[in-house]
Amino acid sequence: MTFQDTFAPTPRKRPSVSVVRMPVRQMSIKRLFMGGRPADLGRLPRYVGIFLLGSAAIWAPITGYLKTAPLKYSSHMSLILPGSGASASVNLADIGQASSFASSAFASNAISPTETYKRLLGAGRILKDASDRHGVDWRAFGAPKIRLVDQTAFIHVEMTGPTPEDARNRNSALLDAFFDEIDRLRADELSTREDGGLAALREYQGSVAGTRDGIAALQKSTGLYSVDQYSRQVDELDALRAEVDRLSTEMQRAEGSVTRLESRLGTDAENAALILRVNADSSYLALLETMSAAASDLADARSRYGARHPKVTSAQSAHDEARADASALVALITGNRIGLELASDGGRADLLTDLVRQEAQRTGIAAQLAEVTAQLATETARLDALAPAAARLEDMQRDFDVAEAVFASAIARTQSSKADIYASYPLVQVLEDPTLAEEPTSPKRKLAVAAGIAASFMLFMALMLGWLRKPLIEKLLVKSGK
């Protein structure tokens, strides 16, 4: 019976577990290795030779690697990104408000700043800059090993070099190049923003200048410099209307007083003034006394003598002469406007004086009313003509205020945005400076020796299993034959 027949699978009958295990437990170590026959020792040299060749194949490259591999040292550093934002707001009186807000670097789930900086640390231009700072070719500078810590803002960077100092210097050069590149990117962003906002600022400035020129042209052509000025003139016009109403009332009152006095005196104010003037003349008063004396003499003569008596005639002539002189004087003083009969005040001097005074007041009020009325008409016409210009000036002033506020706010916003340098590239700080290695990280001697030992052990186990294969098969065949 062959080996294949013995171990061929059968549909129903299979060796039990006890059949396979019981012989192995009962066999001694010597019989397992020797097979119970001295002839099996002839295989031992072959197994020893294979073990020696395998060990040489395992340890030769390990030994060569440990003897020829250059020493490499690692320098570590850690960066951190603060997670809080910053904001500032400034109110500029009569100009506007300027605000700046730097959001947290981790406020958005769409962008990871740590991942961004990880890519940036490994960028070619940064490695080229770092290699130039270190004084080596960029191909020999090496790439950093960057590791991000989950759920934190830490970035760990590792650089290798032939010496501890060289590794640390390479890490420092990489750090300096990284920060310089960050500063350059921030400056480029601010410059781009500023250049992009210059066009808008020029447009705002042009709008302010154009509106100001329009206001100046309107002010020059109309003489109206502000809406407040127009409002004050409207108030003055209202005051003129009130003054006209007041003077009209006073005029009516003065006319009523004059009319009543004229009706009472039977003469108008002009004649009353002439009467007062005549009665104030000393020559007229002397003539009145002469005429009064002549009238007394005439009355006395008439009482004594007849109408043709020489004394009556003489007295009559004296009286007529005095009367004629008085009439001539009255005509001279009044310009023939009143006669001698009207020249006598008849004891009405106070009333005549009051009439003249009331008439003078009425005349003054009338003149003032006429002047104010004319001024009111002039101002009304002028303000009616200025009304469209005032409305246009108000609209232009409003547009100017809006344009100026927008322009000032744009300038303030542009200036305040310069302080927001961490908007796109968040603040990064050095948590751990580049370290100085105390022992090399490559080659890993302990790991290489452990690997060699493990490989040698696995080779030994493989050869041992090969050595035990034949005795085990024979024992199984014997048991199967029983």
PDB file of N, CA and C in Angstrom, residues 242-277:
ATOM      1  N   ALA A 242     -45.454 137.539   8.571  1.00  0.00           N
ATOM      2  CA  ALA A 242     -45.999 137.916   9.872  1.00  0.00           C
ATOM      3  C   ALA A 242     -45.867 139.417  10.116  1.00  0.00           C
ATOM      4  N   GLU A 243     -44.735 139.991   9.659  1.00  0.00           N
ATOM      5  CA  GLU A 243     -44.536 141.436   9.826  1.00  0.00           C
ATOM      6  C   GLU A 243     -45.526 142.226   8.984  1.00  0.00           C
ATOM      7  N   VAL A 244     -45.818 141.760   7.771  1.00  0.00           N
ATOM      8  CA  VAL A 244     -46.814 142.423   6.922  1.00  0.00           C
ATOM      9  C   VAL A 244     -48.186 142.374   7.584  1.00  0.00           C
ATOM     10  N   ASP A 245     -48.519 141.227   8.131  1.00  0.00           N
ATOM     11  CA  ASP A 245     -49.808 141.124   8.814  1.00  0.00           C
ATOM     12  C   ASP A 245     -49.879 142.067  10.009  1.00  0.00           C
ATOM     13  N   ARG A 246     -48.780 142.143  10.754  1.00  0.00           N
ATOM     14  CA  ARG A 246     -48.774 143.050  11.916  1.00  0.00           C
ATOM     15  C   ARG A 246     -48.892 144.493  11.482  1.00  0.00           C
ATOM     16  N   LEU A 247     -48.137 144.903  10.468  1.00  0.00           N
ATOM     17  CA  LEU A 247     -48.190 146.290   9.995  1.00  0.00           C
ATOM     18  C   LEU A 247     -49.549 146.609   9.390  1.00  0.00           C
ATOM     19  N   SER A 248     -50.141 145.648   8.725  1.00  0.00           N
ATOM     20  CA  SER A 248     -51.480 145.889   8.168  1.00  0.00           C
ATOM     21  C   SER A 248     -52.478 146.160   9.289  1.00  0.00           C
ATOM     22  N   THR A 249     -52.351 145.399  10.361  1.00  0.00           N
ATOM     23  CA  THR A 249     -53.241 145.623  11.496  1.00  0.00           C
ATOM     24  C   THR A 249     -53.010 147.004  12.106  1.00  0.00           C
ATOM     25  N   GLU A 250     -51.745 147.370  12.301  1.00  0.00           N
ATOM     26  CA  GLU A 250     -51.435 148.689  12.848  1.00  0.00           C
ATOM     27  C   GLU A 250     -51.895 149.799  11.895  1.00  0.00           C
ATOM     28  N   MET A 251     -51.761 149.545  10.599  1.00  0.00           N
ATOM     29  CA  MET A 251     -52.191 150.538   9.618  1.00  0.00           C
ATOM     30  C   MET A 251     -53.697 150.774   9.709  1.00  0.00           C
ATOM     31  N   GLN A 252     -54.445 149.719   9.832  1.00  0.00           N
ATOM     32  CA  GLN A 252     -55.888 149.868   9.964  1.00  0.00           C
ATOM     33  C   GLN A 252     -56.256 150.622  11.235  1.00  0.00           C
ATOM     34  N   ARG A 253     -55.529 150.328  12.325  1.00  0.00           N
ATOM     35  CA  ARG A 253     -55.809 151.019  13.576  1.00  0.00           C
ATOM     36  C   ARG A 253     -55.462 152.507  13.473  1.00  0.00           C
ATOM     37  N   ALA A 254     -54.328 152.837  12.859  1.00  0.00           N
ATOM     38  CA  ALA A 254     -53.924 154.243  12.705  1.00  0.00           C
ATOM     39  C   ALA A 254     -54.884 154.988  11.790  1.00  0.00           C
ATOM     40  N   GLU A 255     -55.318 154.372  10.704  1.00  0.00           N
ATOM     41  CA  GLU A 255     -56.274 155.021   9.806  1.00  0.00           C
ATOM     42  C   GLU A 255     -57.594 155.300  10.525  1.00  0.00           C
ATOM     43  N   GLY A 256     -58.017 154.366  11.352  1.00  0.00           N
ATOM     44  CA  GLY A 256     -59.250 154.596  12.109  1.00  0.00           C
ATOM     45  C   GLY A 256     -59.118 155.777  13.059  1.00  0.00           C
ATOM     46  N   SER A 257     -57.960 155.893  13.738  1.00  0.00           N
ATOM     47  CA  SER A 257     -57.752 157.019  14.662  1.00  0.00           C
ATOM     48  C   SER A 257     -57.732 158.336  13.913  1.00  0.00           C
ATOM     49  N   VAL A 258     -57.052 158.380  12.769  1.00  0.00           N
ATOM     50  CA  VAL A 258     -56.980 159.614  11.987  1.00  0.00           C
ATOM     51  C   VAL A 258     -58.349 159.999  11.454  1.00  0.00           C
ATOM     52  N   THR A 259     -59.100 159.015  10.983  1.00  0.00           N
ATOM     53  CA  THR A 259     -60.431 159.303  10.437  1.00  0.00           C
ATOM     54  C   THR A 259     -61.342 159.870  11.525  1.00  0.00           C
ATOM     55  N   ARG A 260     -61.278 159.335  12.690  1.00  0.00           N
ATOM     56  CA  ARG A 260     -62.116 159.827  13.770  1.00  0.00           C
ATOM     57  C   ARG A 260     -61.736 161.257  14.147  1.00  0.00           C
ATOM     58  N   LEU A 261     -60.438 161.579  14.244  1.00  0.00           N
ATOM     59  CA  LEU A 261     -60.005 162.938  14.579  1.00  0.00           C
ATOM     60  C   LEU A 261     -60.362 163.925  13.477  1.00  0.00           C
ATOM     61  N   GLU A 262     -60.220 163.527  12.216  1.00  0.00           N
ATOM     62  CA  GLU A 262     -60.576 164.420  11.109  1.00  0.00           C
ATOM     63  C   GLU A 262     -62.068 164.712  11.114  1.00  0.00           C
ATOM     64  N   SER A 263     -62.855 163.713  11.409  1.00  0.00           N
ATOM     65  CA  SER A 263     -64.299 163.932  11.467  1.00  0.00           C
ATOM     66  C   SER A 263     -64.666 164.854  12.616  1.00  0.00           C
ATOM     67  N   ARG A 264     -63.958 164.702  13.712  1.00  0.00           N
ATOM     68  CA  ARG A 264     -64.239 165.538  14.883  1.00  0.00           C
ATOM     69  C   ARG A 264     -63.797 166.969  14.664  1.00  0.00           C
ATOM     70  N   LEU A 265     -62.644 167.182  14.038  1.00  0.00           N
ATOM     71  CA  LEU A 265     -62.077 168.510  13.839  1.00  0.00           C
ATOM     72  C   LEU A 265     -62.605 169.167  12.572  1.00  0.00           C
ATOM     73  N   GLY A 266     -63.148 168.415  11.690  1.00  0.00           N
ATOM     74  CA  GLY A 266     -63.655 168.976  10.437  1.00  0.00           C
ATOM     75  C   GLY A 266     -62.553 169.347   9.476  1.00  0.00           C
ATOM     76  N   THR A 267     -61.424 168.832   9.623  1.00  0.00           N
ATOM     77  CA  THR A 267     -60.300 169.095   8.736  1.00  0.00           C
ATOM     78  C   THR A 267     -59.412 167.859   8.706  1.00  0.00           C
ATOM     79  N   ASP A 268     -58.633 167.851   7.689  1.00  0.00           N
ATOM     80  CA  ASP A 268     -57.745 166.684   7.576  1.00  0.00           C
ATOM     81  C   ASP A 268     -56.426 166.945   8.293  1.00  0.00           C
ATOM     82  N   ALA A 269     -55.617 166.010   8.324  1.00  0.00           N
ATOM     83  CA  ALA A 269     -54.364 166.106   9.070  1.00  0.00           C
ATOM     84  C   ALA A 269     -53.416 167.106   8.439  1.00  0.00           C
ATOM     85  N   GLU A 270     -53.460 167.248   7.132  1.00  0.00           N
ATOM     86  CA  GLU A 270     -52.559 168.183   6.461  1.00  0.00           C
ATOM     87  C   GLU A 270     -52.899 169.616   6.842  1.00  0.00           C
ATOM     88  N   ASN A 271     -54.179 169.925   6.798  1.00  0.00           N
ATOM     89  CA  ASN A 271     -54.590 171.284   7.190  1.00  0.00           C
ATOM     90  C   ASN A 271     -54.340 171.508   8.677  1.00  0.00           C
ATOM     91  N   ALA A 272     -54.523 170.456   9.464  1.00  0.00           N
ATOM     92  CA  ALA A 272     -54.243 170.590  10.890  1.00  0.00           C
ATOM     93  C   ALA A 272     -52.789 170.941  11.125  1.00  0.00           C
ATOM     94  N   ALA A 273     -51.932 170.386  10.342  1.00  0.00           N
ATOM     95  CA  ALA A 273     -50.512 170.699  10.476  1.00  0.00           C
ATOM     96  C   ALA A 273     -50.238 172.145  10.070  1.00  0.00           C
ATOM     97  N   LEU A 274     -50.973 172.636   9.012  1.00  0.00           N
ATOM     98  CA  LEU A 274     -50.787 174.022   8.592  1.00  0.00           C
ATOM     99  C   LEU A 274     -51.316 174.977   9.650  1.00  0.00           C
ATOM    100  N   ILE A 275     -52.449 174.609  10.248  1.00  0.00           N
ATOM    101  CA  ILE A 275     -53.014 175.455  11.295  1.00  0.00           C
ATOM    102  C   ILE A 275     -52.051 175.557  12.463  1.00  0.00           C
ATOM    103  N   LEU A 276     -51.481 174.439  12.866  1.00  0.00           N
ATOM    104  CA  LEU A 276     -50.518 174.455  13.965  1.00  0.00           C
ATOM    105  C   LEU A 276     -49.294 175.256  13.594  1.00  0.00           C
ATOM    106  N   ARG A 277     -48.930 175.210  12.345  1.00  0.00           N
ATOM    107  CA  ARG A 277     -47.745 175.949  11.896  1.00  0.00           C
ATOM    108  C   ARG A 277     -48.012 177.436  11.933  1.00  0.00           C
TER     109      ARG A 277
END
